[in-house]
Tab-separated table of C-alpha atoms and ligand atoms in Angstrom:
chain	number	residue	atom	x	y	z
R	733	UNK	CA	0.105	-0.039	-0.069
R	734	UNK	CA	1.290	3.376	-0.938
R	735	UNK	CA	2.045	5.948	1.901
R	736	UNK	CA	-0.456	8.388	0.713
R	737	UNK	CA	-3.239	5.559	0.752
R	738	UNK	CA	-2.205	4.427	4.137
R	739	UNK	CA	-2.557	7.928	5.533
R	740	UNK	CA	-5.878	8.510	3.864
R	741	UNK	CA	-6.795	5.087	5.486
R	742	UNK	CA	-5.853	6.433	8.874
R	743	UNK	CA	-7.666	9.624	8.484
R	744	UNK	CA	-10.834	7.564	7.482
R	745	UNK	CA	-10.277	5.198	10.626
R	746	UNK	CA	-10.022	8.295	12.825
R	747	UNK	CA	-13.099	9.632	11.688
R	748	UNK	CA	-14.751	6.487	12.416
R	749	UNK	CA	-13.320	6.178	15.805
R	750	UNK	CA	-14.483	9.632	16.763
R	751	UNK	CA	-17.809	8.853	15.392
R	752	UNK	CA	-17.685	11.916	13.270
R	753	UNK	CA	-18.974	12.091	9.696
R	754	UNK	CA	-16.777	13.663	7.001
R	755	UNK	CA	-17.512	17.456	7.121
R	756	UNK	CA	-16.280	20.574	6.055
R	757	UNK	CA	-14.192	22.281	8.812
R	758	UNK	CA	-15.760	24.211	11.307
R	759	UNK	CA	-14.584	27.530	10.049
R	760	UNK	CA	-15.122	26.631	6.260
R	761	UNK	CA	-17.142	29.111	4.485
R	762	UNK	CA	-19.654	28.820	1.918
R	763	UNK	CA	-20.999	31.615	-0.311
R	764	UNK	CA	-22.546	32.462	-3.714
R	765	UNK	CA	-21.364	34.798	-6.252
R	766	UNK	CA	-22.407	37.466	-8.906
R	767	UNK	CA	-20.997	40.374	-10.995
R	768	UNK	CA	-21.985	43.910	-11.549
R	769	UNK	CA	-22.490	43.930	-15.415
R	770	UNK	CA	-24.285	40.388	-15.317
R	771	UNK	CA	-27.156	41.467	-12.457
R	772	UNK	CA	-27.241	45.199	-11.783
R	773	UNK	CA	-28.839	46.920	-14.669
R	774	UNK	CA	-29.208	50.382	-14.161
R	775	UNK	CA	-26.699	50.930	-16.952
R	776	UNK	CA	-27.164	54.511	-16.959
R	777	UNK	CA	-29.061	55.296	-13.790
R	778	UNK	CA	-28.186	58.132	-11.758
R	779	UNK	CA	-24.700	59.209	-13.008
R	780	UNK	CA	-23.084	55.748	-14.018
R	781	UNK	CA	-20.688	56.134	-16.816
R	782	UNK	CA	-20.611	53.820	-19.610
R	783	UNK	CA	-18.447	50.573	-19.556
R	784	UNK	CA	-16.889	48.485	-22.431
R	785	UNK	CA	-20.038	45.913	-22.029
R	786	UNK	CA	-22.549	48.812	-22.369
R	787	UNK	CA	-20.594	49.994	-25.586
R	788	UNK	CA	-20.248	46.401	-27.028
R	789	UNK	CA	-23.809	45.280	-26.471
R	790	UNK	CA	-25.270	48.494	-27.894
R	791	UNK	CA	-23.184	48.763	-30.923
R	792	UNK	CA	-22.915	45.199	-31.758
R	793	UNK	CA	-26.246	43.373	-30.440
R	794	UNK	CA	-25.605	40.832	-33.065
R	795	UNK	CA	-22.306	39.933	-31.431
R	796	UNK	CA	-24.534	38.621	-28.402
R	797	UNK	CA	-26.166	35.308	-28.885
R	798	UNK	CA	-29.753	36.409	-28.188
R	799	UNK	CA	-28.933	40.004	-28.887
R	800	UNK	CA	-29.612	41.095	-25.501
R	801	UNK	CA	-27.603	43.063	-23.151
R	802	UNK	CA	-27.307	43.834	-19.499
R	803	UNK	CA	-29.368	47.216	-19.375
R	804	UNK	CA	-31.912	45.720	-16.825
R	805	UNK	CA	-30.435	42.199	-16.256
R	806	UNK	CA	-31.747	40.864	-13.068
R	807	UNK	CA	-32.322	44.911	-12.082
R	808	UNK	CA	-30.309	44.310	-8.888
R	809	UNK	CA	-29.895	47.996	-9.042
R	810	UNK	CA	-33.661	48.125	-7.656
R	811	UNK	CA	-34.087	44.636	-6.136
R	812	UNK	CA	-30.885	44.158	-4.146
R	813	UNK	CA	-33.118	43.815	-1.006
R	814	UNK	CA	-34.560	40.593	-2.610
R	815	UNK	CA	-31.205	39.402	-3.308
R	816	UNK	CA	-30.017	39.724	0.250
R	817	UNK	CA	-33.554	37.922	1.347
R	818	UNK	CA	-32.383	35.086	-0.960
R	819	UNK	CA	-28.888	34.875	0.538
R	820	UNK	CA	-30.286	34.667	3.910
R	821	UNK	CA	-32.614	31.850	2.821
R	822	UNK	CA	-29.516	29.978	1.629
R	823	UNK	CA	-27.910	30.683	4.755
R	824	UNK	CA	-24.347	31.620	3.045
R	825	UNK	CA	-21.658	32.934	5.098
R	826	UNK	CA	-20.494	35.415	2.578
R	827	UNK	CA	-21.704	36.982	-0.850
R	828	UNK	CA	-19.061	37.515	-3.439
R	829	UNK	CA	-20.391	40.459	-5.631
R	830	UNK	CA	-18.342	43.093	-7.737
R	831	UNK	CA	-18.284	46.810	-8.016
R	832	UNK	CA	-19.110	48.709	-11.160
R	833	UNK	CA	-16.022	50.813	-11.577
R	834	UNK	CA	-18.168	53.070	-13.926
R	835	UNK	CA	-20.959	53.623	-11.363
R	836	UNK	CA	-18.506	54.865	-8.539
R	837	UNK	CA	-16.142	56.723	-11.295
R	838	UNK	CA	-18.223	57.514	-14.266
R	839	UNK	CA	-15.207	58.566	-16.145
R	840	UNK	CA	-13.110	55.828	-14.857
R	841	UNK	CA	-10.898	58.597	-13.303
R	842	UNK	CA	-10.895	59.525	-9.737
R	843	UNK	CA	-11.251	63.153	-9.924
R	844	UNK	CA	-15.307	62.677	-9.618
R	845	UNK	CA	-16.836	60.166	-7.574
R	846	UNK	CA	-20.609	59.445	-8.034
R	847	UNK	CA	-22.681	59.635	-4.954
R	848	UNK	CA	-25.572	57.408	-6.255
R	849	UNK	CA	-22.860	54.649	-6.916
R	850	UNK	CA	-21.465	54.856	-3.300
R	851	UNK	CA	-25.081	55.010	-1.839
R	852	UNK	CA	-25.952	51.797	-3.841
R	853	UNK	CA	-23.225	49.950	-2.588
R	854	UNK	CA	-23.322	51.016	1.046
R	855	UNK	CA	-27.050	50.190	0.959
R	856	UNK	CA	-26.143	46.815	-0.247
R	857	UNK	CA	-23.318	46.051	2.178
R	858	UNK	CA	-25.197	47.430	5.064
R	859	UNK	CA	-28.157	45.014	4.187
R	860	UNK	CA	-25.886	42.267	3.835
R	861	UNK	CA	-24.157	42.817	7.540
R	862	UNK	CA	-27.284	43.293	9.019
R	863	UNK	CA	-28.456	40.023	7.784
R	864	UNK	CA	-25.150	38.568	9.095
R	865	UNK	CA	-23.749	37.938	5.576
R	866	UNK	CA	-19.994	38.857	4.857
R	867	UNK	CA	-19.251	40.821	1.860
R	868	UNK	CA	-16.703	39.598	-0.412
R	869	UNK	CA	-15.979	42.303	-2.962
R	870	UNK	CA	-14.547	42.043	-6.438
R	871	UNK	CA	-13.005	45.277	-7.855
R	872	UNK	CA	-12.979	44.273	-11.489
R	873	UNK	CA	-15.114	41.973	-13.066
R	874	UNK	CA	-14.723	42.731	-16.666
R	875	UNK	CA	-16.754	46.015	-16.973
R	876	UNK	CA	-13.722	48.805	-17.506
R	877	UNK	CA	-15.030	52.238	-17.999
R	878	UNK	CA	-15.203	53.254	-21.720
R	879	UNK	CA	-13.058	56.277	-21.342
R	880	UNK	CA	-10.293	53.882	-20.192
R	881	UNK	CA	-10.805	51.662	-23.358
R	882	UNK	CA	-10.508	54.683	-25.385
R	883	UNK	CA	-6.849	55.293	-24.118
R	884	UNK	CA	-5.963	51.533	-25.035
R	885	UNK	CA	-7.492	49.769	-22.341
R	886	UNK	CA	-5.238	47.209	-20.319
R	887	UNK	CA	-2.435	47.055	-22.777
R	888	UNK	CA	-1.826	50.473	-21.564
R	889	UNK	CA	0.725	50.466	-18.508
R	890	UNK	CA	-0.899	53.480	-17.307
R	891	UNK	CA	-3.947	51.690	-16.229
R	892	UNK	CA	-2.215	50.143	-13.236
R	893	UNK	CA	-1.902	53.608	-11.691
R	894	UNK	CA	-5.723	54.272	-12.584
R	895	UNK	CA	-6.719	51.030	-10.988
R	896	UNK	CA	-4.999	51.786	-7.916
R	897	UNK	CA	-6.771	54.989	-7.527
R	898	UNK	CA	-10.059	53.360	-7.939
R	899	UNK	CA	-9.154	50.626	-5.506
R	900	UNK	CA	-7.964	53.071	-3.080
R	901	UNK	CA	-11.416	55.024	-3.227
R	902	UNK	CA	-13.061	51.683	-2.872
R	903	UNK	CA	-11.063	50.726	0.244
R	904	UNK	CA	-11.476	54.183	1.795
R	905	UNK	CA	-15.515	54.032	1.151
R	906	UNK	CA	-16.367	50.554	2.029
R	907	UNK	CA	-13.225	48.973	3.813
R	908	UNK	CA	-14.651	49.617	7.373
R	909	UNK	CA	-17.184	46.843	6.530
R	910	UNK	CA	-15.653	44.803	3.590
R	911	UNK	CA	-12.819	42.660	4.777
R	912	UNK	CA	-12.168	40.537	1.917
R	913	UNK	CA	-11.215	42.007	-1.509
R	914	UNK	CA	-10.477	40.370	-4.871
R	915	UNK	CA	-8.552	42.513	-7.147
R	916	UNK	CA	-9.375	41.055	-10.731
R	917	UNK	CA	-11.705	38.523	-11.590
R	918	UNK	CA	-9.958	35.988	-13.943
R	919	UNK	CA	-7.149	37.765	-15.622
R	920	UNK	CA	-6.836	35.188	-18.469
R	921	UNK	CA	-10.208	36.170	-19.338
R	922	UNK	CA	-9.742	39.863	-19.347
R	923	UNK	CA	-6.400	39.537	-21.435
R	924	UNK	CA	-7.029	36.538	-23.500
R	925	UNK	CA	-10.732	36.790	-24.348
R	926	UNK	CA	-10.628	40.600	-24.567
R	927	UNK	CA	-7.323	41.297	-26.158
R	928	UNK	CA	-6.453	38.065	-27.893
R	929	UNK	CA	-9.327	36.204	-29.077
R	930	UNK	CA	-11.956	38.694	-29.703
R	931	UNK	CA	-14.387	36.960	-27.464
R	932	UNK	CA	-15.156	39.250	-24.672
R	933	UNK	CA	-15.154	43.156	-24.798
R	934	UNK	CA	-13.401	45.088	-26.104
R	935	UNK	CA	-13.073	41.994	-28.416
R	936	UNK	CA	-9.583	42.881	-29.949
R	937	UNK	CA	-7.597	40.098	-31.683
R	938	UNK	CA	-4.031	40.478	-30.640
R	939	UNK	CA	-3.038	36.988	-29.486
R	940	UNK	CA	0.690	36.624	-28.566
R	941	UNK	CA	1.208	40.426	-28.316
R	942	UNK	CA	-1.873	42.434	-26.824
R	943	UNK	CA	-2.604	39.731	-24.292
R	944	UNK	CA	0.867	39.861	-22.828
R	945	UNK	CA	0.603	43.698	-22.672
R	946	UNK	CA	-2.455	43.464	-20.887
R	947	UNK	CA	-1.217	40.839	-18.558
R	948	UNK	CA	1.621	42.854	-17.471
R	949	UNK	CA	-0.317	45.923	-16.808
R	950	UNK	CA	-2.780	43.665	-14.903
R	951	UNK	CA	-0.251	41.907	-12.684
R	952	UNK	CA	1.138	45.332	-11.628
R	953	UNK	CA	-2.179	46.724	-11.015
R	954	UNK	CA	-3.009	44.141	-8.822
R	955	UNK	CA	0.200	44.580	-6.668
R	956	UNK	CA	-0.516	48.126	-6.564
R	957	UNK	CA	-3.905	47.601	-5.139
R	958	UNK	CA	-2.433	44.952	-2.696
R	959	UNK	CA	0.313	47.166	-1.486
R	960	UNK	CA	-1.616	50.210	-1.102
R	961	UNK	CA	-4.279	48.283	1.147
R	962	UNK	CA	-1.169	46.952	3.013
R	963	UNK	CA	0.221	50.415	3.644
R	964	UNK	CA	-2.763	52.559	4.352
R	965	UNK	CA	-5.783	50.664	5.220
R	966	UNK	CA	-4.765	47.048	6.658
R	967	UNK	CA	-3.733	48.610	9.981
R	968	UNK	CA	-7.036	49.999	10.792
R	969	UNK	CA	-9.299	47.695	8.498
R	970	UNK	CA	-7.662	44.408	9.091
R	971	UNK	CA	-8.964	42.881	5.827
R	972	UNK	CA	-7.587	40.494	3.124
R	973	UNK	CA	-6.768	41.057	-0.527
R	974	UNK	CA	-6.311	38.648	-3.145
R	975	UNK	CA	-6.817	37.864	-6.992
R	976	UNK	CA	-9.187	35.301	-8.602
R	977	UNK	CA	-7.504	33.254	-11.408
R	978	UNK	CA	-9.686	30.903	-13.385
R	979	UNK	CA	-7.981	27.637	-14.350
R	980	UNK	CA	-8.925	24.310	-15.950
R	981	UNK	CA	-7.225	20.944	-14.902
R	982	UNK	CA	-5.226	19.906	-17.762
R	983	UNK	CA	-4.962	16.156	-17.919
R	984	UNK	CA	-2.324	14.543	-20.103
R	985	UNK	CA	-4.311	12.658	-22.910
R	986	UNK	CA	-1.761	9.670	-22.925
R	987	UNK	CA	0.727	8.594	-20.786
R	988	UNK	CA	3.475	9.411	-23.331
R	989	UNK	CA	6.158	11.999	-21.836
R	990	UNK	CA	5.438	14.521	-24.496
R	991	UNK	CA	1.680	14.726	-23.375
R	992	UNK	CA	2.558	14.559	-19.913
R	993	UNK	CA	5.035	17.519	-20.744
R	994	UNK	CA	2.307	19.264	-22.779
R	995	UNK	CA	-0.183	19.346	-20.000
R	996	UNK	CA	2.134	20.588	-17.579
R	997	UNK	CA	2.972	23.340	-20.066
R	998	UNK	CA	-0.685	24.173	-20.416
R	999	UNK	CA	-0.633	24.530	-16.521
R	1000	UNK	CA	2.212	26.514	-16.408
R	1001	UNK	CA	1.523	28.947	-19.226
R	1002	UNK	CA	-2.042	29.576	-18.561
R	1003	UNK	CA	-2.595	29.440	-14.604
R	1004	UNK	CA	1.249	29.861	-13.934
R	1005	UNK	CA	1.191	32.905	-16.251
R	1006	UNK	CA	-0.539	34.579	-13.485
R	1007	UNK	CA	0.033	32.564	-10.452
R	1008	UNK	CA	3.642	32.167	-10.710
R	1009	UNK	CA	4.510	36.053	-10.424
R	1010	UNK	CA	2.401	36.250	-7.466
R	1011	UNK	CA	2.527	32.882	-5.500
R	1012	UNK	CA	5.866	31.345	-6.277
R	1013	UNK	CA	8.952	31.950	-4.170
R	1014	UNK	CA	10.950	33.108	-7.088
R	1015	UNK	CA	8.094	35.421	-8.622
R	1016	UNK	CA	8.263	36.392	-12.216
R	1017	UNK	CA	6.359	34.556	-15.155
R	1018	UNK	CA	7.447	30.713	-15.331
R	1019	UNK	CA	10.746	29.886	-16.571
R	1020	UNK	CA	9.109	27.570	-19.594
R	1021	UNK	CA	6.947	30.734	-20.480
R	1022	UNK	CA	9.661	33.002	-20.510
R	1023	UNK	CA	12.046	30.647	-22.406
R	1024	UNK	CA	9.479	29.539	-25.152
R	1025	UNK	CA	7.935	32.876	-25.998
R	1026	UNK	CA	11.560	34.526	-25.742
R	1027	UNK	CA	12.867	31.658	-28.283
R	1028	UNK	CA	9.920	31.862	-30.623
R	1029	UNK	CA	10.175	35.632	-30.803
R	1030	UNK	CA	13.670	35.445	-31.810
R	1031	UNK	CA	12.940	32.913	-34.548
R	1032	UNK	CA	10.033	35.041	-35.724
R	1033	UNK	CA	12.444	38.095	-36.033
R	1034	UNK	CA	11.175	40.193	-33.342
R	1035	UNK	CA	13.873	42.472	-31.638
R	1036	UNK	CA	12.915	41.209	-28.069
R	1037	UNK	CA	10.422	38.883	-26.479
R	1038	UNK	CA	6.804	39.399	-26.999
R	1039	UNK	CA	6.384	38.880	-23.478
R	1040	UNK	CA	7.180	41.897	-22.001
R	1041	UNK	CA	9.608	41.583	-18.847
R	1042	UNK	CA	9.363	42.850	-15.398
R	1043	UNK	CA	12.146	44.765	-13.733
R	1044	UNK	CA	13.676	42.994	-10.647
R	1045	UNK	CA	12.036	45.582	-8.687
R	1046	UNK	CA	8.765	44.893	-10.417
R	1047	UNK	CA	9.221	40.998	-9.736
R	1048	UNK	CA	9.494	41.611	-5.871
R	1049	UNK	CA	6.779	44.192	-6.023
R	1050	UNK	CA	4.351	41.524	-7.259
R	1051	UNK	CA	5.682	38.458	-5.551
R	1052	UNK	CA	4.080	37.710	-2.219
R	1053	UNK	CA	1.053	40.091	-3.014
R	1054	UNK	CA	-1.735	37.824	-1.591
R	1055	UNK	CA	-3.637	37.023	1.438
R	1056	UNK	CA	-5.025	34.139	-0.410
R	1057	UNK	CA	-5.418	32.470	-3.783
R	1058	UNK	CA	-8.866	32.995	-5.360
R	1059	UNK	CA	-9.639	30.284	-7.709
R	1060	UNK	CA	-12.411	29.952	-10.436
R	1061	UNK	CA	-12.771	26.206	-11.746
R	1062	UNK	CA	-15.449	24.604	-13.888
R	1063	UNK	CA	-14.127	21.937	-16.082
R	1064	UNK	CA	-11.170	19.960	-17.417
R	1065	UNK	CA	-9.543	19.298	-20.677
R	1066	UNK	CA	-7.320	16.441	-22.206
R	1067	UNK	CA	-4.209	17.960	-23.245
R	1068	UNK	CA	-1.687	16.353	-25.839
R	1069	UNK	CA	1.325	17.788	-27.440
R	1070	UNK	CA	1.187	19.715	-30.633
R	1071	UNK	CA	3.856	20.781	-33.048
R	1072	UNK	CA	3.023	24.273	-34.626
R	1073	UNK	CA	5.276	25.418	-37.392
R	1074	UNK	CA	7.363	28.510	-36.516
R	1075	UNK	CA	6.191	30.433	-39.575
R	1076	UNK	CA	2.640	30.079	-38.290
R	1077	UNK	CA	0.733	33.246	-37.132
R	1078	UNK	CA	1.833	34.739	-33.774
R	1079	UNK	CA	-0.393	33.566	-30.943
R	1080	UNK	CA	-0.642	32.625	-27.515
R	1081	UNK	CA	-1.888	29.266	-28.501
R	1082	UNK	CA	1.265	28.863	-30.804
R	1083	UNK	CA	3.349	29.730	-27.801
R	1084	UNK	CA	1.874	26.945	-25.684
R	1085	UNK	CA	1.358	24.424	-28.474
R	1086	UNK	CA	-1.047	22.173	-27.189
R	1087	UNK	CA	-4.133	20.388	-28.494
R	1088	UNK	CA	-7.139	20.475	-26.118
R	1089	UNK	CA	-10.148	18.065	-26.303
R	1090	UNK	CA	-12.793	16.745	-23.686
R	1091	UNK	CA	-13.599	13.287	-23.491
R	1092	UNK	CA	-16.956	12.510	-25.117
R	1093	UNK	CA	-17.799	10.286	-22.091
R	1094	UNK	CA	-17.866	13.124	-19.754
R	1095	UNK	CA	-21.242	14.301	-18.750
R	1096	UNK	CA	-22.239	17.828	-20.713
R	1097	UNK	CA	-23.650	20.774	-19.571
R	1098	UNK	CA	-25.438	23.700	-21.839
R	1099	UNK	CA	-22.116	25.216	-22.233
R	1100	UNK	CA	-20.014	23.570	-24.785
R	1101	UNK	CA	-17.023	24.135	-22.773
R	1102	UNK	CA	-18.245	22.865	-19.497
R	1103	UNK	CA	-18.107	19.004	-18.921
R	1104	UNK	CA	-18.662	17.558	-15.612
R	1105	UNK	CA	-15.190	16.261	-14.388
R	1106	UNK	CA	-15.151	16.523	-10.435
R	1107	UNK	CA	-11.959	14.779	-10.124
R	1108	UNK	CA	-10.245	17.581	-12.097
R	1109	UNK	CA	-10.782	20.056	-9.345
R	1110	UNK	CA	-9.065	17.640	-6.797
R	1111	UNK	CA	-6.134	17.344	-9.017
R	1112	UNK	CA	-6.045	21.128	-9.656
R	1113	UNK	CA	-6.107	21.831	-5.932
R	1114	UNK	CA	-3.242	19.321	-5.313
R	1115	UNK	CA	-1.211	21.031	-8.038
R	1116	UNK	CA	-1.534	24.294	-6.376
R	1117	UNK	CA	-0.706	23.082	-3.411
R	1118	UNK	CA	2.539	21.578	-4.344
R	1119	UNK	CA	3.487	24.406	-6.920
R	1120	UNK	CA	2.772	27.446	-4.409
R	1121	UNK	CA	3.423	25.633	-1.150
R	1122	UNK	CA	-0.187	25.254	-0.104
R	1123	UNK	CA	-1.376	28.763	-0.011
R	1124	UNK	CA	-5.119	29.520	1.545
R	1125	UNK	CA	-7.310	29.001	-1.441
R	1126	UNK	CA	-10.783	30.387	-1.933
R	1127	UNK	CA	-12.760	28.862	-4.529
R	1128	UNK	CA	-14.225	31.956	-5.676
R	1129	UNK	CA	-16.628	30.298	-8.450
R	1130	UNK	CA	-17.864	26.842	-9.416
R	1131	UNK	CA	-21.212	26.065	-11.057
R	1132	UNK	CA	-23.111	24.365	-13.762
R	1133	UNK	CA	-24.831	25.599	-16.959
R	1134	UNK	CA	-28.186	24.372	-18.146
R	1135	UNK	CA	-31.168	26.082	-19.856
R	1136	UNK	CA	-32.971	27.479	-16.653
R	1137	UNK	CA	-35.020	24.472	-15.381
R	1138	UNK	CA	-36.365	24.482	-11.975
R	1139	UNK	CA	-35.862	20.975	-11.453
R	1140	UNK	CA	-32.218	21.262	-12.047
R	1141	UNK	CA	-30.772	17.965	-11.342
R	1142	UNK	CA	-27.832	18.487	-13.510
R	1143	UNK	CA	-26.723	21.322	-11.290
R	1144	UNK	CA	-27.397	19.320	-8.338
R	1145	UNK	CA	-25.327	16.340	-9.489
R	1146	UNK	CA	-22.436	18.654	-10.608
R	1147	UNK	CA	-22.321	20.258	-6.975
R	1148	UNK	CA	-22.547	16.958	-5.392
R	1149	UNK	CA	-19.781	15.771	-7.285
R	1150	UNK	CA	-17.651	18.942	-7.392
R	1151	UNK	CA	-18.038	19.301	-3.514
R	1152	UNK	CA	-17.175	15.569	-2.789
R	1153	UNK	CA	-13.862	16.077	-4.800
R	1154	UNK	CA	-13.138	19.390	-2.502
R	1155	UNK	CA	-13.793	17.588	0.520
R	1156	UNK	CA	-11.367	14.824	-0.385
R	1157	UNK	CA	-8.681	17.483	-1.519
R	1158	UNK	CA	-9.378	19.029	2.167
R	1159	UNK	CA	-9.439	16.009	4.383
R	1160	UNK	CA	-7.519	13.557	2.625
R	1161	UNK	CA	-4.977	15.565	0.639
R	1162	UNK	CA	-4.539	18.608	3.169
R	1163	UNK	CA	-5.101	21.160	0.651
R	1164	UNK	CA	-5.623	24.479	2.430
R	1165	UNK	CA	-9.134	25.394	0.879
R	1166	UNK	CA	-10.944	27.955	3.052
R	1167	UNK	CA	-13.894	28.778	1.059
R	1168	UNK	CA	-16.328	27.665	-1.530
R	1169	UNK	CA	-18.583	29.903	-3.903
R	1170	UNK	CA	-21.139	28.543	-6.209
R	1171	UNK	CA	-21.575	30.725	-9.233
R	1172	UNK	CA	-24.330	31.891	-9.283
R	1173	UNK	CA	-26.912	33.175	-6.823
R	1174	UNK	CA	-29.363	33.467	-9.827
R	1175	UNK	CA	-29.478	33.225	-13.470
R	1176	UNK	CA	-28.077	36.273	-15.367
R	1177	UNK	CA	-26.431	37.985	-18.232
R	1178	UNK	CA	-23.726	35.308	-19.389
R	1179	UNK	CA	-21.877	37.834	-21.601
R	1180	UNK	CA	-21.494	36.895	-25.131
R	1181	UNK	CA	-23.806	34.191	-24.567
R	1182	UNK	CA	-26.901	36.583	-23.192
R	1183	UNK	CA	-29.454	34.934	-21.217
R	1184	UNK	CA	-29.199	31.490	-23.362
R	1185	UNK	CA	-27.135	29.688	-20.529
R	1186	UNK	CA	-28.041	29.734	-17.049
R	1187	UNK	CA	-26.010	29.211	-13.997
R	1188	UNK	CA	-28.378	30.251	-11.076
R	1189	UNK	CA	-29.516	28.583	-7.856
R	1190	UNK	CA	-32.510	31.026	-8.466
R	1191	UNK	CA	-34.271	31.339	-11.636
R	1192	UNK	CA	-34.951	34.803	-12.757
R	1193	UNK	CA	-38.112	35.713	-15.060
R	1194	UNK	CA	-36.372	38.007	-17.748
R	1195	UNK	CA	-39.608	38.752	-19.507
R	1196	UNK	CA	-41.240	39.920	-16.147
R	1197	UNK	CA	-40.415	43.616	-15.562
R	1198	UNK	CA	-40.281	42.629	-11.883
R	1199	UNK	CA	-37.681	39.947	-12.636
R	1200	UNK	CA	-39.087	37.682	-10.270
R	1201	UNK	CA	-36.861	35.016	-8.677
R	1202	UNK	CA	-37.658	31.597	-8.138
R	1203	UNK	CA	-35.858	29.003	-6.014
R	1204	UNK	CA	-34.745	26.036	-7.885
R	1205	UNK	CA	-33.940	22.541	-6.712
R	1206	UNK	CA	-30.330	23.262	-6.118
R	1207	UNK	CA	-30.883	26.196	-3.976
R	1208	UNK	CA	-32.549	23.567	-1.459
R	1209	UNK	CA	-29.546	21.228	-1.868
R	1210	UNK	CA	-26.884	23.835	-1.377
R	1211	UNK	CA	-28.678	25.097	1.726
R	1212	UNK	CA	-28.866	21.759	3.192
R	1213	UNK	CA	-25.068	21.274	2.476
R	1214	UNK	CA	-24.406	24.515	4.132
R	1215	UNK	CA	-26.350	23.558	7.062
R	1216	UNK	CA	-25.073	20.206	7.540
R	1217	UNK	CA	-21.579	21.054	6.306
R	1218	UNK	CA	-21.513	17.537	4.502
R	1219	UNK	CA	-22.610	15.897	1.420
R	1220	UNK	CA	-24.949	13.339	2.849
R	1221	UNK	CA	-25.731	11.024	-0.056
R	1222	UNK	CA	-22.195	10.235	-1.452
R	1223	UNK	CA	-20.229	9.832	1.778
R	1224	UNK	CA	-19.080	6.434	0.646
R	1225	UNK	CA	-17.356	7.999	-2.280
R	1226	UNK	CA	-15.051	9.631	-0.163
R	1227	UNK	CA	-13.149	6.593	0.374
R	1228	UNK	CA	-10.791	6.161	-2.334
R	1229	UNK	CA	-8.601	3.316	-1.393
A	2513	LIG	C1	-16.690	33.053	-15.043
A	2513	LIG	C2	-16.859	34.412	-14.746
A	2513	LIG	O1	-16.322	35.140	-13.722
A	2513	LIG	C3	-18.445	34.751	-14.669
A	2513	LIG	O2	-18.760	36.015	-14.931
A	2513	LIG	C4	-19.210	33.667	-15.805
A	2513	LIG	O3	-20.653	33.901	-15.773
A	2513	LIG	C5	-18.925	32.289	-15.306
A	2513	LIG	N1	-17.644	32.069	-15.449
A	2513	LIG	C6	-19.844	31.497	-16.020
A	2513	LIG	O4	-19.278	31.260	-17.360
């Protein structure tokens, strides 16, 4: 019997001996998440400025699957009290939501603060606290003020400073009550989908160049916000600041060395691109990323690497800028090695050079990219544990897409599987996971997919002006998990010997 199996057996036996069932640790936190553009509506209410998603959906309605937009969305701008009632019913410890930068600073710059934006978030935060729910606040969930896009958006290095100004204002205004801050939601999506693949606003296509410029600004912006908090606000406010990175689990498609290496390369050059500079001991981008892009850039006749380098000072500034590791995870991919000719067009995909597929046997969801692979979460958490010295991880998103059915057994099954995998990672593998967040509290505006895909524990009637919310089966299921701190039906699955 392998050592790790023996340890697992001992843990299980000790649980039996003490008559306890396998439960999430006492201080483990459960929550749900949303994001400003996806739920608020009130897109131009009381002084709010325009952001890049307002611009995209208004100028190119046909770029959104159902030609809809977030002008009203779930109307949480007006219905936030109902949202809090739902949260209360679910019995969550915390609510993760994001601030709309242009609701607070209509032009994106800090020279004018919109009082109504401040009032809105104060009301929400106060109502949450009144109901015993902790606010977990994301500063940037993709809705860049349009004026900052006019000057180039994230590839413009000056945005790091403007983000710091915005963060500072948010800490100043709300930090007496908000104790958990997430600087950025999913940097890979901000930079890859936004500036490389043309998938998310502002829909630029500059893969292998614009995405790396965006990445450099974003990592520095994150570190600036972290340090300003550390210096000016932490002494009094005593909160925590982290970043949320999204990651798949990359499983080698075969056990051939080149596929095993390809899968590791994929992990390093997608998750590691963001995590290594912040969470590793050495800081900076992963070696493999610097080497590959540097070598390819040379072969492509660039005068320097397409991956803009950090100075030594910047490396030190970014390294260690975290109190927790925010992780969004939904699904896994099978990865194999792929040879791409040097003269192929420049792209991040060429830099990584892998083929990604999903096993047709994996259970599907309504989203093409989302297959049900619970064991992937466990492997991913173990990878993070090993790679970054077991940092405190908050799972800040995990969830399932369907078409909005009230008896959402697909979601129930997904949650059951992923929470079981999480429980194994915590109890059997010693992964330092402190919180779990289900995406999402309610159905909402799923970006370019509009309202065609649903992730909510609550159904929202988008044709009713009152945007009525109705509890789904999964809401009841999640509530039970929160209250019992265990996944009753599947405990036997925890035994992995
Ligand atoms: C991650 C994003 O943060 C969120 O905005 C999105 O709705 C979910 N994934 C589902 O795709």
